[in-house]
mmCIF file of C-alpha atoms in Angstrom:
data_model
loop_
_atom_site.group_PDB
_atom_site.id
_atom_site.type_symbol
_atom_site.label_atom_id
_atom_site.label_comp_id
_atom_site.label_asym_id
_atom_site.label_seq_id
_atom_site.Cartn_x
_atom_site.Cartn_y
_atom_site.Cartn_z
ATOM 1 C CA UNK O 1 -0.073 -0.345 0.024
ATOM 2 C CA UNK O 2 2.568 2.433 1.159
ATOM 3 C CA UNK O 3 5.067 1.734 -2.218
ATOM 4 C CA UNK O 4 1.912 2.409 -4.214
ATOM 5 C CA UNK O 5 1.377 5.692 -2.668
ATOM 6 C CA UNK O 6 5.141 6.365 -3.833
ATOM 7 C CA UNK O 7 5.260 5.184 -6.540
ATOM 8 C CA UNK O 8 1.646 7.484 -8.452
ATOM 9 C CA UNK O 9 3.334 10.489 -6.603
ATOM 10 C CA UNK O 10 6.555 9.577 -8.295
ATOM 11 C CA UNK O 11 4.809 9.308 -11.644
ATOM 12 C CA UNK O 12 3.146 12.459 -10.998
ATOM 13 C CA UNK O 13 6.267 14.272 -10.341
ATOM 14 C CA UNK O 14 7.553 13.257 -13.359
ATOM 15 C CA UNK O 15 10.521 11.482 -11.594
ATOM 16 C CA UNK O 16 11.480 7.726 -13.398
ATOM 17 C CA UNK O 17 12.511 4.758 -11.911
ATOM 18 C CA UNK O 18 16.177 5.592 -13.254
ATOM 19 C CA UNK O 19 16.416 8.151 -10.710
ATOM 20 C CA UNK O 20 15.147 5.348 -7.772
ATOM 21 C CA UNK O 21 17.243 3.000 -8.601
ATOM 22 C CA UNK O 22 20.799 5.781 -7.766
ATOM 23 C CA UNK O 23 22.073 5.854 -4.967
ATOM 24 C CA UNK O 24 23.791 8.610 -3.714
ATOM 25 C CA UNK O 25 25.426 9.742 -0.278
ATOM 26 C CA UNK O 26 26.580 11.933 1.439
ATOM 27 C CA UNK O 27 29.213 12.345 3.801
ATOM 28 C CA UNK O 28 30.850 14.683 6.285
ATOM 29 C CA UNK O 29 34.098 16.926 5.801
ATOM 30 C CA UNK O 30 35.818 15.056 8.478
ATOM 31 C CA UNK O 31 34.837 11.532 6.334
ATOM 32 C CA UNK O 32 36.334 13.304 3.437
ATOM 33 C CA UNK O 33 39.432 13.919 5.082
ATOM 34 C CA UNK O 34 40.009 10.850 6.709
ATOM 35 C CA UNK O 35 39.663 9.088 2.886
ATOM 36 C CA UNK O 36 41.938 11.559 1.336
ATOM 37 C CA UNK O 37 44.269 10.979 3.849
ATOM 38 C CA UNK O 38 44.435 15.017 4.450
ATOM 39 C CA UNK O 39 44.019 17.374 7.842
ATOM 40 C CA UNK O 40 41.052 19.282 8.299
ATOM 41 C CA UNK O 41 42.745 22.272 7.414
ATOM 42 C CA UNK O 42 44.366 20.847 4.024
ATOM 43 C CA UNK O 43 40.583 20.010 3.380
ATOM 44 C CA UNK O 44 38.764 23.761 4.257
ATOM 45 C CA UNK O 45 42.080 25.394 2.188
ATOM 46 C CA UNK O 46 40.851 22.831 -0.813
ATOM 47 C CA UNK O 47 36.652 24.210 0.128
ATOM 48 C CA UNK O 48 37.920 27.701 -0.053
ATOM 49 C CA UNK O 49 40.790 27.653 -3.060
ATOM 50 C CA UNK O 50 38.107 25.418 -4.781
ATOM 51 C CA UNK O 51 41.009 24.077 -7.005
ATOM 52 C CA UNK O 52 39.767 22.094 -10.474
ATOM 53 C CA UNK O 53 37.182 19.493 -10.440
ATOM 54 C CA UNK O 54 37.060 19.763 -6.441
ATOM 55 C CA UNK O 55 33.811 18.051 -5.513
ATOM 56 C CA UNK O 56 30.515 19.602 -4.839
ATOM 57 C CA UNK O 57 29.305 20.887 -1.489
ATOM 58 C CA UNK O 58 26.066 20.494 -0.694
ATOM 59 C CA UNK O 59 24.650 22.018 2.773
ATOM 60 C CA UNK O 60 22.586 19.495 4.221
ATOM 61 C CA UNK O 61 21.892 21.245 7.756
ATOM 62 C CA UNK O 62 19.151 22.949 9.692
ATOM 63 C CA UNK O 63 18.988 25.761 11.104
ATOM 64 C CA UNK O 64 22.104 28.483 11.516
ATOM 65 C CA UNK O 65 25.003 26.191 11.607
ATOM 66 C CA UNK O 66 26.383 24.922 8.261
ATOM 67 C CA UNK O 67 26.933 21.597 7.890
ATOM 68 C CA UNK O 68 28.848 21.044 4.911
ATOM 69 C CA UNK O 69 28.298 16.949 2.568
ATOM 70 C CA UNK O 70 29.898 16.258 -0.136
ATOM 71 C CA UNK O 71 28.694 13.299 -2.827
ATOM 72 C CA UNK O 72 31.013 10.637 -1.911
ATOM 73 C CA UNK O 73 30.926 9.509 -5.989
ATOM 74 C CA UNK O 74 31.858 12.917 -6.922
ATOM 75 C CA UNK O 75 34.830 12.914 -4.093
ATOM 76 C CA UNK O 76 36.230 9.522 -5.019
ATOM 77 C CA UNK O 77 36.263 10.970 -8.767
ATOM 78 C CA UNK O 78 38.125 13.803 -7.788
ATOM 79 C CA UNK O 79 40.715 11.391 -5.537
ATOM 80 C CA UNK O 80 41.113 9.080 -8.447
ATOM 81 C CA UNK O 81 41.986 12.191 -10.763
ATOM 82 C CA UNK O 82 44.799 13.436 -8.447
ATOM 83 C CA UNK O 83 46.499 9.743 -8.183
ATOM 84 C CA UNK O 84 50.144 10.320 -8.069
ATOM 85 C CA UNK O 85 50.729 6.856 -9.866
#
């Protein structure tokens, strides 16, 4: 019953089945820094300077305190582009 309502609302909004299968995972700035093996200070410098191809930052928080998140697939793509080997 619940699934029928979701499918009905998605079809009214024009959301395709392909969008439902996408698994978008967001990570925090701390997780990004750990994954990249850099300090949080270095990550903050990258966020400020926005090097070429740097992942888009999303504010998913509520209230007045920003809570930046990054899409994991974009982070991995950026890290792969910076590989030294």
